[in-house]
Amino acid sequence: MSNKKILPVSYPMITSWQWHATLFSIIGDDEKAKNWIFSNYIQLRCYNIEEIFTGDEMLLADMMPGSSSLKECPYLLFSLMTKEQVESYCDDIITFIIKTIDLGGYVYGVFDEAKILCDSGADYKFPHELFIFGYDKDTQEFHVGDFTFGEHYSYTTVSFEDVKRGYEIITASEDHMFKDDYKGRRGLYVIQKNTSKTYYELDLNYIKDTLVEYLEGKDTKNHFRMMRNRFSDTVFGVNVYDAVLKQIGIQLSNDDPDFDIRALHLVYDHKVLMIERLKYLMEKGYLEHNHEILDDYMSVVNNMLTARNLLIKCSITGNIDCLDRFEKYIMEAKAKEIEVLNKVVELL
């Protein structure tokens, strides 16, 4: 058996949340998987929740599907392993991860990254999802993907012992991944590629229907009530622009603002994925190639990128006298996107 194995990954097209970065790292460049990817991730939704680390109220924005995409994607084989199963199959987490990788499985789960960033003596916890895709026994390190170890999503290495400490200290109540799945348990996800055959064709009718729901801000959570109860205060579709702008206004109005760029970055990622979808539909002949549509939608992407970068700049400089600029960038993006996507719906 080799002392080193690294499963294939490609830097993800979108990185706003760890579940998206993980899925796109594994299959984002697979041609068959693109049929599923570009048929989804159209609808947006957001709602206020309690931030798991600080207890503050935060605006959680995401695309649909969200974290459940790792389980729902037909081009991934997904196993939910409880802590008891992991301990039964292997005496320790290091052995389990190595054996899983040897069998072609990626590992995804919640670890205390305070123990990874600092040392075993850290007096606080930072539970966060970690994506593990390789190991090196000679250096005693795992290859991982994460936001925590750099200024943006990156692939790096973490020692075996740090991963072990980070895993063992998290309790079931702190494992927000399993809690979000309504399992109430502690464990890990094992994910494998499932791309040898075509399991999903591009669904033009679904794309068109979801674009309409997005443009009209329709409540689409009712489609999924068979799986879980729903929040009552969710905002959908293009109305997410207004919710994000409102959140930025609240942040800028505070004397000591705590800048949270996650919702704005998610909306930017949504635009990145949307223009790639339009290019894909044109490339494959589902839409006639149209430079005007692509150029107009690129202005949407650029406006959201500018707004995101401005919020990052505000967090660094402390300059908060710029709400009018955010409103200009975000509302111009909203108006132009509605115009362009209505044209796309007509063409579909």
CSV table of C-alpha atoms in Angstrom, one decimal:
chain,number,residue,atom,x,y,z
A,1,MET,CA,0.0,0.0,0.0
A,2,SER,CA,1.3,3.4,-0.9
A,3,ASN,CA,2.3,5.9,1.8
A,4,LYS,CA,0.6,8.7,-0.1
A,5,LYS,CA,-2.7,9.1,-2.0
A,6,ILE,CA,-4.4,12.3,-3.2
A,7,LEU,CA,-7.8,12.1,-4.8
A,8,PRO,CA,-8.4,14.4,-7.8
A,9,VAL,CA,-9.9,17.8,-7.1
A,10,SER,CA,-10.3,21.0,-9.2
A,11,TYR,CA,-10.5,24.4,-7.8
A,12,PRO,CA,-14.3,25.1,-7.4
A,13,MET,CA,-16.2,27.6,-9.6
A,14,ILE,CA,-18.1,28.8,-6.5
A,15,THR,CA,-16.8,29.0,-3.0
A,16,SER,CA,-19.3,30.8,-0.9
A,17,TRP,CA,-20.1,27.9,1.4
A,18,GLN,CA,-18.1,24.8,2.2
A,19,TRP,CA,-20.7,22.4,0.8
A,20,HIS,CA,-20.6,24.1,-2.6
A,21,ALA,CA,-16.8,24.3,-2.6
A,22,THR,CA,-16.7,20.6,-1.7
A,23,LEU,CA,-19.1,19.4,-4.4
A,24,PHE,CA,-17.5,21.6,-7.1
A,25,SER,CA,-14.0,20.5,-6.0
A,26,ILE,CA,-15.0,16.9,-6.7
A,27,ILE,CA,-17.1,17.1,-9.9
A,28,GLY,CA,-17.2,20.7,-11.0
A,29,ASP,CA,-15.2,20.0,-14.2
A,30,ASP,CA,-17.0,16.7,-15.1
A,31,GLU,CA,-18.9,17.1,-18.4
A,32,LYS,CA,-21.7,14.8,-17.4
A,33,ALA,CA,-22.1,16.4,-14.0
A,34,LYS,CA,-22.5,19.8,-15.6
A,35,ASN,CA,-25.9,18.7,-16.9
A,36,TRP,CA,-27.1,18.5,-13.3
A,37,ILE,CA,-25.1,21.5,-12.0
A,38,PHE,CA,-26.5,23.8,-14.7
A,39,SER,CA,-30.1,22.5,-14.2
A,40,ASN,CA,-29.8,23.6,-10.6
A,41,TYR,CA,-28.5,26.5,-8.4
A,42,ILE,CA,-30.9,29.0,-10.0
A,43,GLN,CA,-33.2,29.9,-7.1
A,44,LEU,CA,-31.9,32.0,-4.2
A,45,ARG,CA,-33.3,32.2,-0.7
A,46,CYS,CA,-32.2,33.9,2.6
A,47,TYR,CA,-33.4,34.2,6.2
A,48,ASN,CA,-32.1,35.3,9.5
A,49,ILE,CA,-30.6,32.8,11.9
A,50,GLU,CA,-28.5,32.8,15.0
A,51,GLU,CA,-24.8,32.6,14.1
A,52,ILE,CA,-23.4,29.3,15.5
A,53,PHE,CA,-20.1,30.9,16.7
A,54,THR,CA,-21.1,34.3,18.1
A,55,GLY,CA,-24.9,33.9,18.8
A,56,ASP,CA,-25.5,37.1,16.8
A,57,GLU,CA,-28.2,37.4,14.2
A,58,MET,CA,-26.9,36.8,10.6
A,59,LEU,CA,-28.5,36.7,7.2
A,60,LEU,CA,-28.0,33.2,5.8
A,61,ALA,CA,-28.3,33.4,2.0
A,62,ASP,CA,-27.9,30.3,-0.2
A,63,MET,CA,-28.7,28.8,-3.6
A,64,MET,CA,-31.0,25.9,-4.0
A,65,PRO,CA,-29.9,23.1,-3.5
A,66,GLY,CA,-27.9,24.2,-0.5
A,67,SER,CA,-26.0,21.9,1.9
A,68,SER,CA,-28.2,19.0,0.8
A,69,SER,CA,-26.6,19.1,-2.6
A,70,LEU,CA,-23.9,16.6,-1.5
A,71,LYS,CA,-26.6,14.0,-0.8
A,72,GLU,CA,-28.9,14.9,-3.7
A,73,CYS,CA,-26.4,15.1,-6.6
A,74,PRO,CA,-26.7,11.9,-8.7
A,75,TYR,CA,-23.0,12.2,-9.6
A,76,LEU,CA,-21.9,11.6,-6.0
A,77,LEU,CA,-22.2,8.5,-3.9
A,78,PHE,CA,-23.0,9.6,-0.4
A,79,SER,CA,-22.7,7.8,3.0
A,80,LEU,CA,-23.6,9.2,6.4
A,81,MET,CA,-21.3,7.6,9.0
A,82,THR,CA,-22.1,8.0,12.7
A,83,LYS,CA,-19.3,8.3,15.2
A,84,GLU,CA,-20.2,4.9,16.5
A,85,GLN,CA,-19.8,3.4,13.1
A,86,VAL,CA,-16.5,5.1,12.5
A,87,GLU,CA,-15.2,3.8,15.9
A,88,SER,CA,-16.5,0.3,15.2
A,89,TYR,CA,-14.9,0.0,11.7
A,90,CYS,CA,-11.6,1.6,12.9
A,91,ASP,CA,-10.0,2.2,16.3
A,92,ASP,CA,-9.2,5.8,15.4
A,93,ILE,CA,-10.2,8.6,13.0
A,94,ILE,CA,-6.8,8.7,11.3
A,95,THR,CA,-7.1,5.1,10.2
A,96,PHE,CA,-10.7,5.6,9.1
A,97,ILE,CA,-9.8,8.6,6.9
A,98,ILE,CA,-6.8,6.8,5.3
A,99,LYS,CA,-8.8,3.6,4.5
A,100,THR,CA,-11.7,5.7,3.1
A,101,ILE,CA,-9.3,7.6,0.8
A,102,ASP,CA,-7.7,4.3,-0.3
A,103,LEU,CA,-11.2,3.2,-1.4
A,104,GLY,CA,-11.7,6.4,-3.4
A,105,GLY,CA,-13.8,8.2,-0.7
A,106,TYR,CA,-13.6,11.9,0.2
A,107,VAL,CA,-14.3,12.8,3.8
A,108,TYR,CA,-16.4,15.7,4.9
A,109,GLY,CA,-17.3,16.6,8.4
A,110,VAL,CA,-17.2,19.1,11.3
A,111,PHE,CA,-13.9,19.5,13.2
A,112,ASP,CA,-12.8,21.9,15.8
A,113,GLU,CA,-10.5,24.1,13.7
A,114,ALA,CA,-9.3,26.0,16.8
A,115,LYS,CA,-7.3,22.9,17.6
A,116,ILE,CA,-5.9,23.0,14.1
A,117,LEU,CA,-5.2,26.7,13.9
A,118,CYS,CA,-3.8,26.9,17.4
A,119,ASP,CA,-2.9,24.0,19.6
A,120,SER,CA,-4.5,21.5,21.9
A,121,GLY,CA,-4.5,24.1,24.7
A,122,ALA,CA,-6.9,26.5,22.9
A,123,ASP,CA,-9.6,27.5,25.4
A,124,TYR,CA,-12.3,27.9,22.7
A,125,LYS,CA,-13.9,25.9,19.9
A,126,PHE,CA,-14.3,26.7,16.2
A,127,PRO,CA,-16.5,24.0,14.8
A,128,HIS,CA,-16.3,24.1,11.0
A,129,GLU,CA,-16.7,21.7,8.0
A,130,LEU,CA,-13.4,20.3,6.7
A,131,PHE,CA,-13.0,18.6,3.3
A,132,ILE,CA,-10.3,15.9,3.3
A,133,PHE,CA,-9.1,14.4,0.0
A,134,GLY,CA,-5.7,13.0,0.5
A,135,TYR,CA,-3.0,11.8,2.9
A,136,ASP,CA,0.8,11.5,3.2
A,137,LYS,CA,2.1,9.0,5.8
A,138,ASP,CA,5.7,10.2,5.4
A,139,THR,CA,4.8,13.8,6.4
A,140,GLN,CA,1.9,12.6,8.7
A,141,GLU,CA,-0.5,15.1,7.0
A,142,PHE,CA,-3.9,15.1,5.4
A,143,HIS,CA,-4.7,17.2,2.3
A,144,VAL,CA,-7.7,19.4,2.9
A,145,GLY,CA,-9.9,22.1,1.4
A,146,ASP,CA,-11.1,24.9,3.7
A,147,PHE,CA,-11.6,28.7,4.1
A,148,THR,CA,-10.1,28.8,7.6
A,149,PHE,CA,-6.4,28.4,6.8
A,150,GLY,CA,-6.0,31.3,4.2
A,151,GLU,CA,-7.7,34.5,3.1
A,152,HIS,CA,-9.9,32.5,0.7
A,153,TYR,CA,-10.9,28.9,0.0
A,154,SER,CA,-7.7,26.9,-0.5
A,155,TYR,CA,-6.1,23.5,-0.5
A,156,THR,CA,-3.5,22.9,2.1
A,157,THR,CA,-2.3,20.2,4.6
A,158,VAL,CA,-3.1,19.5,8.2
A,159,SER,CA,-1.3,17.1,10.5
A,160,PHE,CA,-2.8,13.8,11.4
A,161,GLU,CA,-2.8,14.7,15.1
A,162,ASP,CA,-4.5,18.0,14.6
A,163,VAL,CA,-7.2,16.4,12.6
A,164,LYS,CA,-7.6,13.7,15.3
A,165,ARG,CA,-7.8,16.4,18.1
A,166,GLY,CA,-10.2,18.5,16.0
A,167,TYR,CA,-12.5,15.5,15.5
A,168,GLU,CA,-12.6,14.0,18.9
A,169,ILE,CA,-13.5,17.2,20.8
A,170,ILE,CA,-16.6,18.1,18.9
A,171,THR,CA,-19.9,16.9,20.6
A,172,ALA,CA,-23.1,16.0,18.8
A,173,SER,CA,-24.7,19.3,19.8
A,174,GLU,CA,-21.7,21.1,18.2
A,175,ASP,CA,-21.9,19.1,15.0
A,176,HIS,CA,-24.0,21.6,13.0
A,177,MET,CA,-23.7,19.5,9.9
A,178,PHE,CA,-25.6,16.5,11.4
A,179,LYS,CA,-27.9,18.9,13.3
A,180,ASP,CA,-28.9,20.6,10.0
A,181,ASP,CA,-29.7,17.2,8.6
A,182,TYR,CA,-32.1,16.6,11.6
A,183,LYS,CA,-30.1,13.6,12.7
A,184,GLY,CA,-29.0,14.8,16.1
A,185,ARG,CA,-25.9,12.7,16.0
A,186,ARG,CA,-22.1,13.1,15.5
A,187,GLY,CA,-20.4,11.7,12.5
A,188,LEU,CA,-18.8,12.1,9.0
A,189,TYR,CA,-19.8,12.1,5.4
A,190,VAL,CA,-18.1,9.8,3.0
A,191,ILE,CA,-18.4,11.0,-0.7
A,192,GLN,CA,-17.3,9.2,-3.9
A,193,LYS,CA,-17.5,10.2,-7.5
A,194,ASN,CA,-20.3,8.6,-9.5
A,195,THR,CA,-19.5,9.9,-13.0
A,196,SER,CA,-19.0,6.7,-15.1
A,197,LYS,CA,-22.4,6.9,-16.6
A,198,THR,CA,-25.0,9.6,-17.5
A,199,TYR,CA,-27.6,9.8,-14.8
A,200,TYR,CA,-29.1,13.2,-15.4
A,201,GLU,CA,-29.8,15.0,-18.7
A,202,LEU,CA,-30.0,18.8,-18.9
A,203,ASP,CA,-33.6,19.7,-17.9
A,204,LEU,CA,-34.6,22.8,-20.0
A,205,ASN,CA,-38.2,22.8,-18.6
A,206,TYR,CA,-36.9,22.8,-15.1
A,207,ILE,CA,-34.4,25.5,-15.8
A,208,LYS,CA,-37.2,27.7,-17.4
A,209,ASP,CA,-39.6,27.0,-14.5
A,210,THR,CA,-37.0,27.8,-11.9
A,211,LEU,CA,-35.9,31.0,-13.7
A,212,VAL,CA,-39.5,32.2,-13.6
A,213,GLU,CA,-39.7,31.4,-9.8
A,214,TYR,CA,-36.5,33.2,-9.3
A,215,LEU,CA,-37.6,36.3,-11.3
A,216,GLU,CA,-41.0,36.4,-9.5
A,217,GLY,CA,-39.5,35.8,-6.1
A,218,LYS,CA,-41.8,32.9,-5.6
A,219,ASP,CA,-41.8,30.8,-2.4
A,220,THR,CA,-40.3,27.5,-3.6
A,221,LYS,CA,-39.6,25.9,-0.2
A,222,ASN,CA,-43.1,24.3,-0.4
A,223,HIS,CA,-41.7,21.9,-3.0
A,224,PHE,CA,-39.6,20.3,-0.2
A,225,ARG,CA,-42.0,20.2,2.7
A,226,MET,CA,-42.0,16.4,2.5
A,227,MET,CA,-38.4,16.4,3.7
A,228,ARG,CA,-38.5,19.0,6.5
A,229,ASN,CA,-40.4,21.8,8.2
A,230,ARG,CA,-39.8,25.2,6.8
A,231,PHE,CA,-38.9,28.6,8.0
A,232,SER,CA,-41.7,31.2,7.8
A,233,ASP,CA,-39.5,34.3,7.1
A,234,THR,CA,-37.6,33.2,4.0
A,235,VAL,CA,-37.0,35.7,1.1
A,236,PHE,CA,-36.7,34.2,-2.4
A,237,GLY,CA,-35.4,35.0,-5.8
A,238,VAL,CA,-34.5,38.5,-6.9
A,239,ASN,CA,-35.9,39.8,-3.6
A,240,VAL,CA,-32.7,38.5,-2.0
A,241,TYR,CA,-30.9,41.6,-3.5
A,242,ASP,CA,-33.1,43.8,-1.2
A,243,ALA,CA,-32.5,41.7,1.8
A,244,VAL,CA,-28.7,41.8,1.3
A,245,LEU,CA,-28.7,45.6,0.8
A,246,LYS,CA,-30.8,45.9,4.0
A,247,GLN,CA,-28.2,43.8,5.9
A,248,ILE,CA,-25.3,46.0,4.6
A,249,GLY,CA,-27.2,49.1,5.7
A,250,ILE,CA,-27.5,47.6,9.2
A,251,GLN,CA,-23.8,46.8,9.3
A,252,LEU,CA,-22.8,50.3,8.1
A,253,SER,CA,-25.1,52.0,10.7
A,254,ASN,CA,-23.3,50.4,13.7
A,255,ASP,CA,-20.7,52.4,15.5
A,256,ASP,CA,-18.5,49.4,15.6
A,257,PRO,CA,-19.6,47.4,12.6
A,258,ASP,CA,-19.0,43.7,12.4
A,259,PHE,CA,-18.7,43.1,8.6
A,260,ASP,CA,-20.1,39.8,7.3
A,261,ILE,CA,-19.6,39.4,3.6
A,262,ARG,CA,-21.0,35.9,3.3
A,263,ALA,CA,-24.4,36.8,2.0
A,264,LEU,CA,-23.0,39.2,-0.6
A,265,HIS,CA,-20.4,36.8,-1.7
A,266,LEU,CA,-23.0,34.1,-2.1
A,267,VAL,CA,-25.0,36.4,-4.4
A,268,TYR,CA,-21.9,37.1,-6.4
A,269,ASP,CA,-21.2,33.4,-6.7
A,270,HIS,CA,-24.8,33.0,-8.0
A,271,LYS,CA,-24.0,35.4,-10.8
A,272,VAL,CA,-20.8,33.6,-11.7
A,273,LEU,CA,-22.6,30.4,-12.0
A,274,MET,CA,-25.5,31.9,-13.9
A,275,ILE,CA,-23.2,33.3,-16.7
A,276,GLU,CA,-21.4,30.0,-16.9
A,277,ARG,CA,-24.9,28.4,-17.3
A,278,LEU,CA,-25.8,30.8,-20.1
A,279,LYS,CA,-22.4,30.1,-21.9
A,280,TYR,CA,-23.0,26.3,-21.5
A,281,LEU,CA,-26.6,26.5,-22.9
A,282,MET,CA,-25.2,28.5,-25.9
A,283,GLU,CA,-22.2,26.2,-26.4
A,284,LYS,CA,-24.4,23.1,-26.4
A,285,GLY,CA,-27.0,24.6,-28.8
A,286,TYR,CA,-29.9,25.0,-26.3
A,287,LEU,CA,-29.8,28.7,-26.8
A,288,GLU,CA,-28.6,30.6,-29.9
A,289,HIS,CA,-25.3,32.3,-29.2
A,290,ASN,CA,-26.0,35.9,-28.2
A,291,HIS,CA,-23.2,38.3,-27.4
A,292,GLU,CA,-25.6,40.9,-26.2
A,293,ILE,CA,-27.1,38.6,-23.5
A,294,LEU,CA,-23.6,37.6,-22.3
A,295,ASP,CA,-22.3,41.1,-22.3
A,296,ASP,CA,-25.3,42.4,-20.4
A,297,TYR,CA,-25.2,39.6,-17.9
A,298,MET,CA,-21.5,40.2,-17.4
A,299,SER,CA,-22.4,43.7,-16.2
A,300,VAL,CA,-24.5,42.0,-13.5
A,301,VAL,CA,-21.5,39.9,-12.5
A,302,ASN,CA,-19.2,42.9,-12.4
A,303,ASN,CA,-21.6,45.0,-10.3
A,304,MET,CA,-21.8,42.3,-7.7
A,305,LEU,CA,-18.1,41.8,-7.7
A,306,THR,CA,-17.6,45.5,-7.2
A,307,ALA,CA,-20.1,45.5,-4.3
A,308,ARG,CA,-18.5,42.5,-2.7
A,309,ASN,CA,-15.0,44.0,-3.0
A,310,LEU,CA,-16.3,47.3,-1.6
A,311,LEU,CA,-17.6,45.6,1.5
A,312,ILE,CA,-14.2,43.9,2.0
A,313,LYS,CA,-12.6,47.3,1.6
A,314,CYS,CA,-14.9,48.8,4.2
A,315,SER,CA,-14.1,46.1,6.7
A,316,ILE,CA,-10.4,46.9,6.3
A,317,THR,CA,-10.5,50.7,6.2
A,318,GLY,CA,-13.4,51.2,8.5
A,319,ASN,CA,-15.0,53.7,6.0
A,320,ILE,CA,-18.7,53.2,6.3
A,321,ASP,CA,-19.9,56.3,4.4
A,322,CYS,CA,-20.8,54.4,1.2
A,323,LEU,CA,-24.3,53.0,1.5
A,324,ASP,CA,-25.3,54.9,-1.6
A,325,ARG,CA,-22.6,53.1,-3.6
A,326,PHE,CA,-23.8,49.7,-2.5
A,327,GLU,CA,-27.4,50.6,-3.4
A,328,LYS,CA,-26.2,51.7,-6.9
A,329,TYR,CA,-24.2,48.5,-7.6
A,330,ILE,CA,-26.8,46.1,-6.2
A,331,MET,CA,-29.9,47.7,-7.6
A,332,GLU,CA,-28.3,48.1,-11.1
A,333,ALA,CA,-27.4,44.4,-11.0
A,334,LYS,CA,-30.9,43.5,-10.0
A,335,ALA,CA,-32.6,45.5,-12.7
A,336,LYS,CA,-30.2,44.3,-15.4
A,337,GLU,CA,-30.5,40.7,-14.3
A,338,ILE,CA,-34.3,40.8,-14.5
A,339,GLU,CA,-34.1,42.3,-18.0
A,340,VAL,CA,-31.6,39.7,-19.3
A,341,LEU,CA,-33.1,36.6,-17.7
A,342,ASN,CA,-36.6,37.5,-18.9
A,343,LYS,CA,-35.1,37.4,-22.4
A,344,VAL,CA,-33.6,34.0,-21.7
A,345,VAL,CA,-37.0,32.7,-20.4
A,346,GLU,CA,-38.6,33.8,-23.7
A,347,LEU,CA,-35.9,32.1,-25.8
A,348,LEU,CA,-36.2,28.9,-23.8
